[in-house]
JSON list of C-alpha atoms in Angstrom, two decimals:
[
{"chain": "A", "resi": 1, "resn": "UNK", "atom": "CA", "xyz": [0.00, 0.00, 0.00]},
{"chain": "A", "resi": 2, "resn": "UNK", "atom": "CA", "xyz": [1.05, 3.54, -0.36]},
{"chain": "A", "resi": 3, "resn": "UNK", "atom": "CA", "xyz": [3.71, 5.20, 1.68]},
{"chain": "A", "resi": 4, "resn": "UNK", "atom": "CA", "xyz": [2.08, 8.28, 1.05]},
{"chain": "A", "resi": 5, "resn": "UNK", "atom": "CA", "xyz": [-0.74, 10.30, 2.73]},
{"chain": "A", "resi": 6, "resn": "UNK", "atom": "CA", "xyz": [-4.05, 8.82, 1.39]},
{"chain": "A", "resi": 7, "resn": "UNK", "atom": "CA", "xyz": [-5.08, 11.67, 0.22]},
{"chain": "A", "resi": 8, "resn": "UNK", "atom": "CA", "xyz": [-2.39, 12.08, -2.23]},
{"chain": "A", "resi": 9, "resn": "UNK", "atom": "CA", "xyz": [-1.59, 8.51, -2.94]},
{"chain": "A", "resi": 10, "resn": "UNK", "atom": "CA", "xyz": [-3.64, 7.99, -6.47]},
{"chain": "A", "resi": 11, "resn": "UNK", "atom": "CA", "xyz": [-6.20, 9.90, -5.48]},
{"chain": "A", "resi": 12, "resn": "UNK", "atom": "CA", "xyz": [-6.68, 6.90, -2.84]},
{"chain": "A", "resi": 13, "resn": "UNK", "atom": "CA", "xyz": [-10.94, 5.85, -2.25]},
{"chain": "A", "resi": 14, "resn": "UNK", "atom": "CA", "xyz": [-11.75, 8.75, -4.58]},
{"chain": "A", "resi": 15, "resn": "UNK", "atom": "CA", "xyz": [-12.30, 6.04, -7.61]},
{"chain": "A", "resi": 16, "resn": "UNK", "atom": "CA", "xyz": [-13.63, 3.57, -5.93]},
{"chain": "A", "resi": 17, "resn": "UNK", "atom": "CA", "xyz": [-16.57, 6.39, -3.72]},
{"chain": "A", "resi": 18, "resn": "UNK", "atom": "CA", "xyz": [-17.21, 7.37, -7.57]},
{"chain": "A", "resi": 19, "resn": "UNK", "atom": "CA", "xyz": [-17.48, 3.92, -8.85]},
{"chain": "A", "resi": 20, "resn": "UNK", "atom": "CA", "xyz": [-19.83, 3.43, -5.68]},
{"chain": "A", "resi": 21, "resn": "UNK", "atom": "CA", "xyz": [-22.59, 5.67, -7.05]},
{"chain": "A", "resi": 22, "resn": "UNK", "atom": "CA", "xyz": [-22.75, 5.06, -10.46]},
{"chain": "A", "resi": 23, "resn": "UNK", "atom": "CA", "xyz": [-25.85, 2.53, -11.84]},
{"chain": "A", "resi": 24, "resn": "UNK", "atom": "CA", "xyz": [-24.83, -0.97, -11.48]},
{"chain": "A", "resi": 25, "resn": "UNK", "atom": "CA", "xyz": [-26.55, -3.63, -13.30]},
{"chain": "A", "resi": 26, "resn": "UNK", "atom": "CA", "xyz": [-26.32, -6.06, -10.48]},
{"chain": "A", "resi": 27, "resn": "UNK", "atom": "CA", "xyz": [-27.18, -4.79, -6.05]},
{"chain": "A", "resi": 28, "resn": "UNK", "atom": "CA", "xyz": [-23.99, -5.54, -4.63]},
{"chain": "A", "resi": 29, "resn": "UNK", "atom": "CA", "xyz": [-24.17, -8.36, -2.42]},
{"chain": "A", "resi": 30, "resn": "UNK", "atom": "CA", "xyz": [-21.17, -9.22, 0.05]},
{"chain": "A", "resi": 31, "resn": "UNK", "atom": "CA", "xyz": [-20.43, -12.99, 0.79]},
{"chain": "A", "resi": 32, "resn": "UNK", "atom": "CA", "xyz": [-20.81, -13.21, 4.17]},
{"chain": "A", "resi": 33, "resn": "UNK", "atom": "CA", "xyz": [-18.87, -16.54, 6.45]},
{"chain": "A", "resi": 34, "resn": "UNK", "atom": "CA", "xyz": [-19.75, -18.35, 9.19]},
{"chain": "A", "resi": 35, "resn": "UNK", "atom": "CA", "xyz": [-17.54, -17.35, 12.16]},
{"chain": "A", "resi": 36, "resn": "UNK", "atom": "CA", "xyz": [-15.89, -20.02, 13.70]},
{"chain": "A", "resi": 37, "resn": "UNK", "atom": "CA", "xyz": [-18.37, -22.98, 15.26]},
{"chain": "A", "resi": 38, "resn": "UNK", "atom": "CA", "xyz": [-21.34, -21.25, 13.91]},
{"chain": "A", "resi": 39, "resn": "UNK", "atom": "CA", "xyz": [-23.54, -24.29, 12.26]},
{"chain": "A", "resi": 40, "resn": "UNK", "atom": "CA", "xyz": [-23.80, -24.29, 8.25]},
{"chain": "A", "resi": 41, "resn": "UNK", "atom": "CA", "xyz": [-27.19, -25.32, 6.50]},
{"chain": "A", "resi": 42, "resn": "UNK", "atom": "CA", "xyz": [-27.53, -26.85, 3.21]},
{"chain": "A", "resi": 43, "resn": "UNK", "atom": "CA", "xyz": [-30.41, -24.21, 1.15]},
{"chain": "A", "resi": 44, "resn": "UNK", "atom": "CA", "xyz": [-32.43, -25.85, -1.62]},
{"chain": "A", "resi": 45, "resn": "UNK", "atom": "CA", "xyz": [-30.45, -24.24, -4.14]},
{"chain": "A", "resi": 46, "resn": "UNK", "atom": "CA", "xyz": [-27.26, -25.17, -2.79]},
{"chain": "A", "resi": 47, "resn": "UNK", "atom": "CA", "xyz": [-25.79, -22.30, -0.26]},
{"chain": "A", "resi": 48, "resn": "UNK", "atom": "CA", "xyz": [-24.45, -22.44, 2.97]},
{"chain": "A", "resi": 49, "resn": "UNK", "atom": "CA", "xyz": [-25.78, -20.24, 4.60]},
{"chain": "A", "resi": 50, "resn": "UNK", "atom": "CA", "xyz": [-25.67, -19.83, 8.95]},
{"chain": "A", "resi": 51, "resn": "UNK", "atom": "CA", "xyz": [-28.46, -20.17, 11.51]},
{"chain": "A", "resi": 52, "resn": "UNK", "atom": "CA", "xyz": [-27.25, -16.64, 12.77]},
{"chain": "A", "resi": 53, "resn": "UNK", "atom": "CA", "xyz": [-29.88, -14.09, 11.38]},
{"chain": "A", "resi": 54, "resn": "UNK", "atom": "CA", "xyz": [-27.34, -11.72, 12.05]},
{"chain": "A", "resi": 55, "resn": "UNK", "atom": "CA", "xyz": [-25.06, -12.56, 9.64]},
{"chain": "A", "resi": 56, "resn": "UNK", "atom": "CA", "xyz": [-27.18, -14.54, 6.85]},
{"chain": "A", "resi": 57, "resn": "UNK", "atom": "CA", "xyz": [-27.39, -11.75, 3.57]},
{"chain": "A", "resi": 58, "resn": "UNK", "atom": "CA", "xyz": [-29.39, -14.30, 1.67]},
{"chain": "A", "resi": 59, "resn": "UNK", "atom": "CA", "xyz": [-32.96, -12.14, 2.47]},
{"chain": "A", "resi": 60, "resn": "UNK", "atom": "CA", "xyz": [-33.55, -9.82, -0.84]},
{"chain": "A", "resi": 61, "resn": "UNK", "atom": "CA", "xyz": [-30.97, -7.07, -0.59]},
{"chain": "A", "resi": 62, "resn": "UNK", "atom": "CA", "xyz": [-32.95, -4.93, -3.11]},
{"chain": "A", "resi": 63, "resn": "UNK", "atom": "CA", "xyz": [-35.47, -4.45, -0.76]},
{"chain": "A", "resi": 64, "resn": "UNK", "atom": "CA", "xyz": [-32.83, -1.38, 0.96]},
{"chain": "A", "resi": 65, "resn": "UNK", "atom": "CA", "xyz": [-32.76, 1.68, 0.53]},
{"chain": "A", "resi": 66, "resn": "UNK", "atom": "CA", "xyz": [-29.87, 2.41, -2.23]},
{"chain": "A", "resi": 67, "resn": "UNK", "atom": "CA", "xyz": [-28.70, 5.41, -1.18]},
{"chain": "A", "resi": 68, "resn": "UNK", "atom": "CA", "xyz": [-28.45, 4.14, 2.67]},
{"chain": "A", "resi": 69, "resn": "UNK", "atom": "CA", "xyz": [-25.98, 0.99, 1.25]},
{"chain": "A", "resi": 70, "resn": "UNK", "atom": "CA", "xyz": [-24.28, 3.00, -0.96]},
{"chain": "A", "resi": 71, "resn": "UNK", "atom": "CA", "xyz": [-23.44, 5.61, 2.04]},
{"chain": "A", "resi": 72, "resn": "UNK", "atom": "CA", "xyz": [-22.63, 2.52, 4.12]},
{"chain": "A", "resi": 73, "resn": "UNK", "atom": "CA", "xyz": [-20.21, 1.22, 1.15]},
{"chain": "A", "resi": 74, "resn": "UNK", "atom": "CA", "xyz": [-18.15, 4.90, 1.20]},
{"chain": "A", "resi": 75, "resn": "UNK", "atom": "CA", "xyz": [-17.86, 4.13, 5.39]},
{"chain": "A", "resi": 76, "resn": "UNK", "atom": "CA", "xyz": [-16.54, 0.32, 4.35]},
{"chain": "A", "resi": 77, "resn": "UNK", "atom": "CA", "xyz": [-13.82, 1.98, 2.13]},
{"chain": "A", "resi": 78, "resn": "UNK", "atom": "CA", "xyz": [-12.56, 4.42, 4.44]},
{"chain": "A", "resi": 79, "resn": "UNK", "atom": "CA", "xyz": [-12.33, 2.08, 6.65]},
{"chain": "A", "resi": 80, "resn": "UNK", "atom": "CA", "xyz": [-10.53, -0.19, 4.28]},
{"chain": "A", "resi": 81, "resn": "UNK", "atom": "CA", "xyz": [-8.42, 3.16, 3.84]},
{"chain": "A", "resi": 82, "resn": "UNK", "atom": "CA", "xyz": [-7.12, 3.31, 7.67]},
{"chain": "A", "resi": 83, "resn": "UNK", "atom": "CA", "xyz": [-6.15, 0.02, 7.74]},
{"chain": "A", "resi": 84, "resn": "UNK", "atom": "CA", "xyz": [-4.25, 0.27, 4.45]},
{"chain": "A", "resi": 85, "resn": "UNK", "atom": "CA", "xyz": [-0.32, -0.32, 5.14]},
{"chain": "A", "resi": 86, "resn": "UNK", "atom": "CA", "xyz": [2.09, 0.95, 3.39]},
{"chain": "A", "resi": 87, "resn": "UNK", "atom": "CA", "xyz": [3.44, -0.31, -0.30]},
{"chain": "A", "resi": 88, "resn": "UNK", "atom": "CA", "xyz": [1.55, -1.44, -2.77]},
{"chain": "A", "resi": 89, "resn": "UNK", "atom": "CA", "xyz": [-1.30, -4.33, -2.94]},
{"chain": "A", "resi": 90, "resn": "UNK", "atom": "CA", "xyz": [-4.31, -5.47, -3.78]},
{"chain": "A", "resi": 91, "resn": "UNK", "atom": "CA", "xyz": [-5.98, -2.26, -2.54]},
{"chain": "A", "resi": 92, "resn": "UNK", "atom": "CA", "xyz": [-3.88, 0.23, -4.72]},
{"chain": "A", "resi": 93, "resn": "UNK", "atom": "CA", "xyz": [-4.05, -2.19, -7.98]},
{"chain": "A", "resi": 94, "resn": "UNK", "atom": "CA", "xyz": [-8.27, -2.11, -7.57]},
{"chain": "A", "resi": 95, "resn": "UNK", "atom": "CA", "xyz": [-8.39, 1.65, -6.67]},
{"chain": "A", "resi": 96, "resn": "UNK", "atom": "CA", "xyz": [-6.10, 2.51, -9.91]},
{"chain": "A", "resi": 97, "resn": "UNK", "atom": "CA", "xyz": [-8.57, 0.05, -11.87]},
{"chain": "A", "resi": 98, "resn": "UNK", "atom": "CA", "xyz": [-11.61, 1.94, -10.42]},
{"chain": "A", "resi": 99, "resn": "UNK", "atom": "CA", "xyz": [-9.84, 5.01, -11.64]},
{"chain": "A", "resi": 100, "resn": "UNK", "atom": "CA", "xyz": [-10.14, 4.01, -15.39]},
{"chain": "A", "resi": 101, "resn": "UNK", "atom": "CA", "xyz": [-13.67, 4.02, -15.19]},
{"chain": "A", "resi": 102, "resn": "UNK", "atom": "CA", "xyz": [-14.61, 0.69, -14.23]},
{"chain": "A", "resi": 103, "resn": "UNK", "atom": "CA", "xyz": [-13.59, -2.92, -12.47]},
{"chain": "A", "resi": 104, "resn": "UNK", "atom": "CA", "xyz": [-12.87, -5.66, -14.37]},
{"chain": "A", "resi": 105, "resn": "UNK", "atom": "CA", "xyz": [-10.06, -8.09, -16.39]},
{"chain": "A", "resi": 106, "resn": "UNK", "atom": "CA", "xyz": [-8.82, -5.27, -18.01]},
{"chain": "A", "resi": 107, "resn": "UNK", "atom": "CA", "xyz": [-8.86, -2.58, -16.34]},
{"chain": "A", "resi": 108, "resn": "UNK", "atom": "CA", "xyz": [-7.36, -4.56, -13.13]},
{"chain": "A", "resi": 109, "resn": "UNK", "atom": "CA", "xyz": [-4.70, -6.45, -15.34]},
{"chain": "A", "resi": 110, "resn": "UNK", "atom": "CA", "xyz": [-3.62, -2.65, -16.44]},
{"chain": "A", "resi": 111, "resn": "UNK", "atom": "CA", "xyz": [-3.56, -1.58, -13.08]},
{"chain": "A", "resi": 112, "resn": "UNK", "atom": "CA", "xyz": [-1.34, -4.39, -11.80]},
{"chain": "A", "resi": 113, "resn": "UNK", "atom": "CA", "xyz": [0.88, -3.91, -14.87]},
{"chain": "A", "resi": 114, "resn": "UNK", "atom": "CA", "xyz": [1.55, -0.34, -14.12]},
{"chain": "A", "resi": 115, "resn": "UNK", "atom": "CA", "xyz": [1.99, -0.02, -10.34]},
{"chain": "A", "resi": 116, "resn": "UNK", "atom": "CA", "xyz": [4.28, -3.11, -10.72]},
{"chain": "A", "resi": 117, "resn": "UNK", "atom": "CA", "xyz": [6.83, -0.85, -12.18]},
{"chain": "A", "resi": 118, "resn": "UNK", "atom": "CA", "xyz": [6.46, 1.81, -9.12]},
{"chain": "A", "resi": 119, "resn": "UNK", "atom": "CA", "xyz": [7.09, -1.77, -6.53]},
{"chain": "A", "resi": 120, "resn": "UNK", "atom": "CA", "xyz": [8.70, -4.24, -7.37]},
{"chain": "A", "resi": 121, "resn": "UNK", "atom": "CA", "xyz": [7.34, -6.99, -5.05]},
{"chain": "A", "resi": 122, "resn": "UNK", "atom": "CA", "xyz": [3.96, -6.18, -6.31]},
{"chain": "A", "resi": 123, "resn": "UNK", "atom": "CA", "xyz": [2.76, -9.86, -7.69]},
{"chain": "A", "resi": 124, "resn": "UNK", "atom": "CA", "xyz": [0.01, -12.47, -8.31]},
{"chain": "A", "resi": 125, "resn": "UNK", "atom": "CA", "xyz": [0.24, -14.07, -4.69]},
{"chain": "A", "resi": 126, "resn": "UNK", "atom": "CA", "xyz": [0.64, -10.56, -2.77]},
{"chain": "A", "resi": 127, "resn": "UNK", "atom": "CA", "xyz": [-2.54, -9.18, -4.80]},
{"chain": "A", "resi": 128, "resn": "UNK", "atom": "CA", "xyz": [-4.97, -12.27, -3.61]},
{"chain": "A", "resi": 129, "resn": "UNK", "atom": "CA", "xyz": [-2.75, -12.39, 0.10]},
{"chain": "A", "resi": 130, "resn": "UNK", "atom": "CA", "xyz": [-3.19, -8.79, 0.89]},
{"chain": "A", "resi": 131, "resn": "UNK", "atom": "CA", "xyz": [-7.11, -9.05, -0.70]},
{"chain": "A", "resi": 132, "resn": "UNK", "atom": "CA", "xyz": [-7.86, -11.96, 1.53]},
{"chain": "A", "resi": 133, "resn": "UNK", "atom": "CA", "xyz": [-6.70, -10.24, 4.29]},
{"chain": "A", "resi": 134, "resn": "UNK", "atom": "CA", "xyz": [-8.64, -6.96, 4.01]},
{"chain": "A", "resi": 135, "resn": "UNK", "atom": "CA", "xyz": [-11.66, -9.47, 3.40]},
{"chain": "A", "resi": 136, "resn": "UNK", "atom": "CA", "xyz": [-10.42, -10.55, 7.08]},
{"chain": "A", "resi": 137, "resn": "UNK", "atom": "CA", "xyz": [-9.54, -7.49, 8.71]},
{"chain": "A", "resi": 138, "resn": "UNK", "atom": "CA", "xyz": [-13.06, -5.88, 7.17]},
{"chain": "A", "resi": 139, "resn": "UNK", "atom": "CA", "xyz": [-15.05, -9.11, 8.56]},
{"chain": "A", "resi": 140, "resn": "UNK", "atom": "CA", "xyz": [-13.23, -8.75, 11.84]},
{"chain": "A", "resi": 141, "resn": "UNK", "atom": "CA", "xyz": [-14.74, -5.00, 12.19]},
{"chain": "A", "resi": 142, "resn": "UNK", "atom": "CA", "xyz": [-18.73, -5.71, 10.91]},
{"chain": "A", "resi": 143, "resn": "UNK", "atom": "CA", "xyz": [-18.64, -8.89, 13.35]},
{"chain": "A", "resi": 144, "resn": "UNK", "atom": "CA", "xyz": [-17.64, -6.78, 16.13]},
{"chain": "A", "resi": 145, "resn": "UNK", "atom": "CA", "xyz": [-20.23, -4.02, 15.40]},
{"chain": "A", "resi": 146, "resn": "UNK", "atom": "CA", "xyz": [-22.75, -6.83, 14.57]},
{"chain": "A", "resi": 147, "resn": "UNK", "atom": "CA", "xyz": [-21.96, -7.71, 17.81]},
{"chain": "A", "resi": 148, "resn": "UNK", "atom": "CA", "xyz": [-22.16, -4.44, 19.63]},
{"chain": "A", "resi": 149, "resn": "UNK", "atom": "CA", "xyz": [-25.67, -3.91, 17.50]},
{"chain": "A", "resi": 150, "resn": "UNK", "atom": "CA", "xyz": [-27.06, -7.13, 18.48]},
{"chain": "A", "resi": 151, "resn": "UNK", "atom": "CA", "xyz": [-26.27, -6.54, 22.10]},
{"chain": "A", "resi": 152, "resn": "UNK", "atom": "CA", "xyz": [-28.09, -2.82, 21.45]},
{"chain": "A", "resi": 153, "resn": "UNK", "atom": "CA", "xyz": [-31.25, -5.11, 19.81]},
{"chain": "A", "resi": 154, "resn": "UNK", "atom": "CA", "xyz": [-31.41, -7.58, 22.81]},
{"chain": "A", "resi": 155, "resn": "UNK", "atom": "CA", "xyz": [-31.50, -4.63, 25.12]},
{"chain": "A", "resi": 156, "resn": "UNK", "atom": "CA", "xyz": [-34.24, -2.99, 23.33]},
{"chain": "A", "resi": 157, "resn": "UNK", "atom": "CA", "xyz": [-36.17, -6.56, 23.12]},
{"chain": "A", "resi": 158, "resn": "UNK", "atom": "CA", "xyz": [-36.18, -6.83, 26.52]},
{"chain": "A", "resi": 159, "resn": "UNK", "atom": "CA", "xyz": [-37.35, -3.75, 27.27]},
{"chain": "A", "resi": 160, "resn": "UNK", "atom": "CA", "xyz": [-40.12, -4.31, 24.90]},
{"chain": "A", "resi": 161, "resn": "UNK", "atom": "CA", "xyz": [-40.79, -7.56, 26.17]},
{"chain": "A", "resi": 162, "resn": "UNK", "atom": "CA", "xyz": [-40.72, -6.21, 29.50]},
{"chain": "A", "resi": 163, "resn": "UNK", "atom": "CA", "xyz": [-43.27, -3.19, 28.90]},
{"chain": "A", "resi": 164, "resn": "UNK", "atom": "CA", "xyz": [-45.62, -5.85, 26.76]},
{"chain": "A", "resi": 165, "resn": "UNK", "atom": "CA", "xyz": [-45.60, -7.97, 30.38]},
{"chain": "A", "resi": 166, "resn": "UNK", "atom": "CA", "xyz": [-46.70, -4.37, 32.27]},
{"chain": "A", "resi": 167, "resn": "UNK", "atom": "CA", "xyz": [-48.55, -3.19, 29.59]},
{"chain": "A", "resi": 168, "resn": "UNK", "atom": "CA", "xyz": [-50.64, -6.66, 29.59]},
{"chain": "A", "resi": 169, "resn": "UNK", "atom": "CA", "xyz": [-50.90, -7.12, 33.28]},
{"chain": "A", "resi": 170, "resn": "UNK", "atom": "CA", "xyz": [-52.34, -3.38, 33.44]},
{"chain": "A", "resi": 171, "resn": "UNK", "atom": "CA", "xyz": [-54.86, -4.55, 30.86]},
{"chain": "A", "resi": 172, "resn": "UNK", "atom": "CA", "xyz": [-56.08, -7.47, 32.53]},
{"chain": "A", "resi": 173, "resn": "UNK", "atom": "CA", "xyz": [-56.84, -5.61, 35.91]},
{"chain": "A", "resi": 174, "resn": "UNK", "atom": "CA", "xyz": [-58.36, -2.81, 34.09]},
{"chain": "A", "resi": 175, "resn": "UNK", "atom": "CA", "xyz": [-60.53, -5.16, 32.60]},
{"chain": "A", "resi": 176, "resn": "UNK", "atom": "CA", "xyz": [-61.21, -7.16, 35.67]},
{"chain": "A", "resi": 177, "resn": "UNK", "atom": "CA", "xyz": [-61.45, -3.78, 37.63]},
{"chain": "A", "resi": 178, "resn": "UNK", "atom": "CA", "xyz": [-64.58, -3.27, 34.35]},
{"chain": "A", "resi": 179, "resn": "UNK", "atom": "CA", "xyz": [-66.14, -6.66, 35.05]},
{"chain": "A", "resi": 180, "resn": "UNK", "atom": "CA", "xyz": [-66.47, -5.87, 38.62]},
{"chain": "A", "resi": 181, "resn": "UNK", "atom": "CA", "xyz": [-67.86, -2.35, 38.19]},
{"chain": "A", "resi": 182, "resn": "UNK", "atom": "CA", "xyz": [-70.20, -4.21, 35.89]},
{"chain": "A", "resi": 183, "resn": "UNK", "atom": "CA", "xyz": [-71.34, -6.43, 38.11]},
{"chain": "A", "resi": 184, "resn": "UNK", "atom": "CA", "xyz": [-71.77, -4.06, 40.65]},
{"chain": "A", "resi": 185, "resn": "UNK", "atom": "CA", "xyz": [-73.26, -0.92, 38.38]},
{"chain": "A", "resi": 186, "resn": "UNK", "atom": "CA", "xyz": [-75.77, -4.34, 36.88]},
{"chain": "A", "resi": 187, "resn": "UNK", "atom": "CA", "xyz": [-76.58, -4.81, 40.86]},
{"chain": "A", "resi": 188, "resn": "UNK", "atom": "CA", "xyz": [-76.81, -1.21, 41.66]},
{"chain": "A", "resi": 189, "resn": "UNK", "atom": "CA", "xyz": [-79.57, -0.93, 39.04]},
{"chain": "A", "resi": 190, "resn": "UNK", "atom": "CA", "xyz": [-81.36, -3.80, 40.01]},
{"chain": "A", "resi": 191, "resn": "UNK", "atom": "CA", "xyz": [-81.52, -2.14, 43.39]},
{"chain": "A", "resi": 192, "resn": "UNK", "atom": "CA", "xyz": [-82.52, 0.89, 41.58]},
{"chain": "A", "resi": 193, "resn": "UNK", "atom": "CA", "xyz": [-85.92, -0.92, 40.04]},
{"chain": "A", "resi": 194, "resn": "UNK", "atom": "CA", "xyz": [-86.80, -2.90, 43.33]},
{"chain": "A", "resi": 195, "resn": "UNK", "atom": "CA", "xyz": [-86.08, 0.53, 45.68]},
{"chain": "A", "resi": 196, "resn": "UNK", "atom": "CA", "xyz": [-90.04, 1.38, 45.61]},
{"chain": "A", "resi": 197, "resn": "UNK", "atom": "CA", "xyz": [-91.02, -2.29, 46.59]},
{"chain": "A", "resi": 198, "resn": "UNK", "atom": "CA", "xyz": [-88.29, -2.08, 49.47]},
{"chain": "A", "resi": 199, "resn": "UNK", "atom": "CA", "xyz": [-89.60, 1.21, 51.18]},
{"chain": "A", "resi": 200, "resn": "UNK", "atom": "CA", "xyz": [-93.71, 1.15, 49.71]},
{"chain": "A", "resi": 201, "resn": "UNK", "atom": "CA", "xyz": [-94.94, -1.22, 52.74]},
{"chain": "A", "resi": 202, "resn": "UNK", "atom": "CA", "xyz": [-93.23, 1.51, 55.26]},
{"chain": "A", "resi": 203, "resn": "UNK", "atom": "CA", "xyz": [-94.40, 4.14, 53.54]},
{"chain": "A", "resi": 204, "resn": "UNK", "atom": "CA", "xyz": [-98.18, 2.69, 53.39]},
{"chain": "A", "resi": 205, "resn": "UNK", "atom": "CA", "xyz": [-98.13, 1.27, 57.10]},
{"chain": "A", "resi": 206, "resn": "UNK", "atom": "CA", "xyz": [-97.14, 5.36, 58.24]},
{"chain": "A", "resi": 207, "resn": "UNK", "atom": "CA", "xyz": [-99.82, 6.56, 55.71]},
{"chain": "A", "resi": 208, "resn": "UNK", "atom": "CA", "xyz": [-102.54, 4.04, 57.76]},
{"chain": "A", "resi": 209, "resn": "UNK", "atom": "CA", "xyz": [-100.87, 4.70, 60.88]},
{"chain": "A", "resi": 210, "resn": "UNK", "atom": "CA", "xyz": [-101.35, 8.50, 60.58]},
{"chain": "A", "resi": 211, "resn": "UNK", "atom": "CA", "xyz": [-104.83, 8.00, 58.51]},
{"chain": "A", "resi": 212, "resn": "UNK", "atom": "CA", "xyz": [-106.12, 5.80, 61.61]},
{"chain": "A", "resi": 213, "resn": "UNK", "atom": "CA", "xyz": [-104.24, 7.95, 64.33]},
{"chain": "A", "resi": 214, "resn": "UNK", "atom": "CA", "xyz": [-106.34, 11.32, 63.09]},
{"chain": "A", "resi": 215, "resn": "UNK", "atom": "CA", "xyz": [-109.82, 8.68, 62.55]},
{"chain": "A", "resi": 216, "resn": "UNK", "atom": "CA", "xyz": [-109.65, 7.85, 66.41]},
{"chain": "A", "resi": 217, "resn": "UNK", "atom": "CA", "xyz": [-108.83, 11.60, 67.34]},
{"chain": "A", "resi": 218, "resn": "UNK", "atom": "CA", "xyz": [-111.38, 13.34, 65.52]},
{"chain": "A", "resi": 219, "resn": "UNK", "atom": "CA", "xyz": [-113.86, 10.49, 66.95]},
{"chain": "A", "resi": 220, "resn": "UNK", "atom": "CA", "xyz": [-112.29, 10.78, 70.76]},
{"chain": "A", "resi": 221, "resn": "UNK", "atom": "CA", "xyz": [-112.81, 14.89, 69.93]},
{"chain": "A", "resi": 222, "resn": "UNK", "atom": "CA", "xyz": [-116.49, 14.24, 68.74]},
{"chain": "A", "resi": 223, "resn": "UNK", "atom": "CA", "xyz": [-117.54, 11.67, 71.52]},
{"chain": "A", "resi": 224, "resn": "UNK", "atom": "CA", "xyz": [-115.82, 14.72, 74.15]},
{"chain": "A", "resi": 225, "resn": "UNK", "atom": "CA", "xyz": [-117.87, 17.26, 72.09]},
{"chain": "A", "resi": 226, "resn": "UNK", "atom": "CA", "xyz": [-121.52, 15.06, 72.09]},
{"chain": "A", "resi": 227, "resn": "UNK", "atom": "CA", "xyz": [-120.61, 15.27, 76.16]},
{"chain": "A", "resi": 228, "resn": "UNK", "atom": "CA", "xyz": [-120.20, 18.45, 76.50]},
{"chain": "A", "resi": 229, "resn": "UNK", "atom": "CA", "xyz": [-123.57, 19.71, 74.60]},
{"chain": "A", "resi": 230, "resn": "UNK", "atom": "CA", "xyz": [-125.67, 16.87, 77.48]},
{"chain": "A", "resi": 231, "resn": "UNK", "atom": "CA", "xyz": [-123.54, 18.57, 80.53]},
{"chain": "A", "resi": 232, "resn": "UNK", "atom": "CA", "xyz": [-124.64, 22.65, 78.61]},
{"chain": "A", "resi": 233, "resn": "UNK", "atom": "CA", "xyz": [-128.35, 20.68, 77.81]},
{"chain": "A", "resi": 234, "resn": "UNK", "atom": "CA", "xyz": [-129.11, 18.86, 81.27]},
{"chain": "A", "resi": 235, "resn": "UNK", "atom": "CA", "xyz": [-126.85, 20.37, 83.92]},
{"chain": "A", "resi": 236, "resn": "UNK", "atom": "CA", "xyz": [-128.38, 23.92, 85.73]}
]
């Protein structure tokens, strides 16, 4: 990789950002490994693929937003940038490639041709050892924020689940907290209807009790009255 600053190093990432949001005929898809012990399933059309949703890529990729993966793809490269070492490799041969407009036999083949004369050492096996390893070193870094992400998810799933729990236990008091005001408002109505029938028979044996109370005083008052008009009558 270059010795140089990578900003002045062959216009280092600036190819490669530009190839990045040009129309490609195919979504770029990354191949993505199973990390060490993590079991590998057989797909009906023949992929391995891992049990670990966080690291299967085989869902439909075109389905995201292409302006948030290309974004994400400039973010890959510079970080492909800081870990760049110095001299020249895989990553300045398919840079200077990018650079001629495009990525493929020819344009890489001219690339390697050229910066073979600016180092020496620059061959075949140091192009695909120095790619594989940037394949590493970049796996290394999205398996450690995957990691840091999906510890971020579980939190947030467990505070969901948690607040569901509340949220659900809330409900079902609320709604046995209805039933019994209900039962009791059903009740209180009932009471309601019958509340005539309950006091009626007081009310009636008070209405007889005063009825016959002022019968047998205005008859005591009449009988006292007849008495006196004898003793004015018969008595000098």
């Amino acid at each position: 990789m270059s010795e140089e600053p990578a900003n002045k190093s062959f216009g280092l990432l600036k190819s490669l950002k530009k190839l990045i949001f040009e129309d490609s005929p195919e979504p770029f898809v990354p191949e993505v490994k199973p990390m060490a012990g993590q079991p590998v399933v057989e797909t009906k059309t023949g992929e391995n693929v891992t049990k670990n949703p966080q690291t299967n890529l085989t869902q439909n990729t075109s389905a995201l937003p292409p302006a948030d993966v290309k974004q994400m793809k400039v973010k890959v490269l510079e970080i492909l940038e800081r870990i760049n070492e110095p001299g020249m490799d895989f990553f300045e041969v398919w840079n200077a490639a990018a650079e001629m407009g495009s990525v493929n036999a020819g344009s890489i083949k001219a690339a390697f041709t050229s910066l073979k004369y600016v180092d020496k050492t620059l061959d075949k096996d140091k192009l695909v050892r120095t790619g594989q390893g940037y394949i590493t070193e970049l796996q290394k870094v999205i398996d450690k924020e995957t990691s840091q992400k999906q510890l971020q998810k579980d939190s947030i799933e467990q505070n969901l689940i948690a607040e569901k729990a509340n949220l659900t236990a809330e409900i079902q008091r609320l709604e046995q907290n209805i039933d019994e005001l209900r039962e009791k408002l059903n009740s209180r109505q009932k009471e309601l209807k019958e509340i005539n029938s309950k006091y009626e028979p007081q009310l009636q044996d008070i209405d007889a009790k005063i009825t016959i109370g002022n019968t047998a005083v205005a008859e005591v008052i009449t009988d006292i009255k007849n008495a006196l008009n004898i003793i004015e009558t018969n008595i000098n």
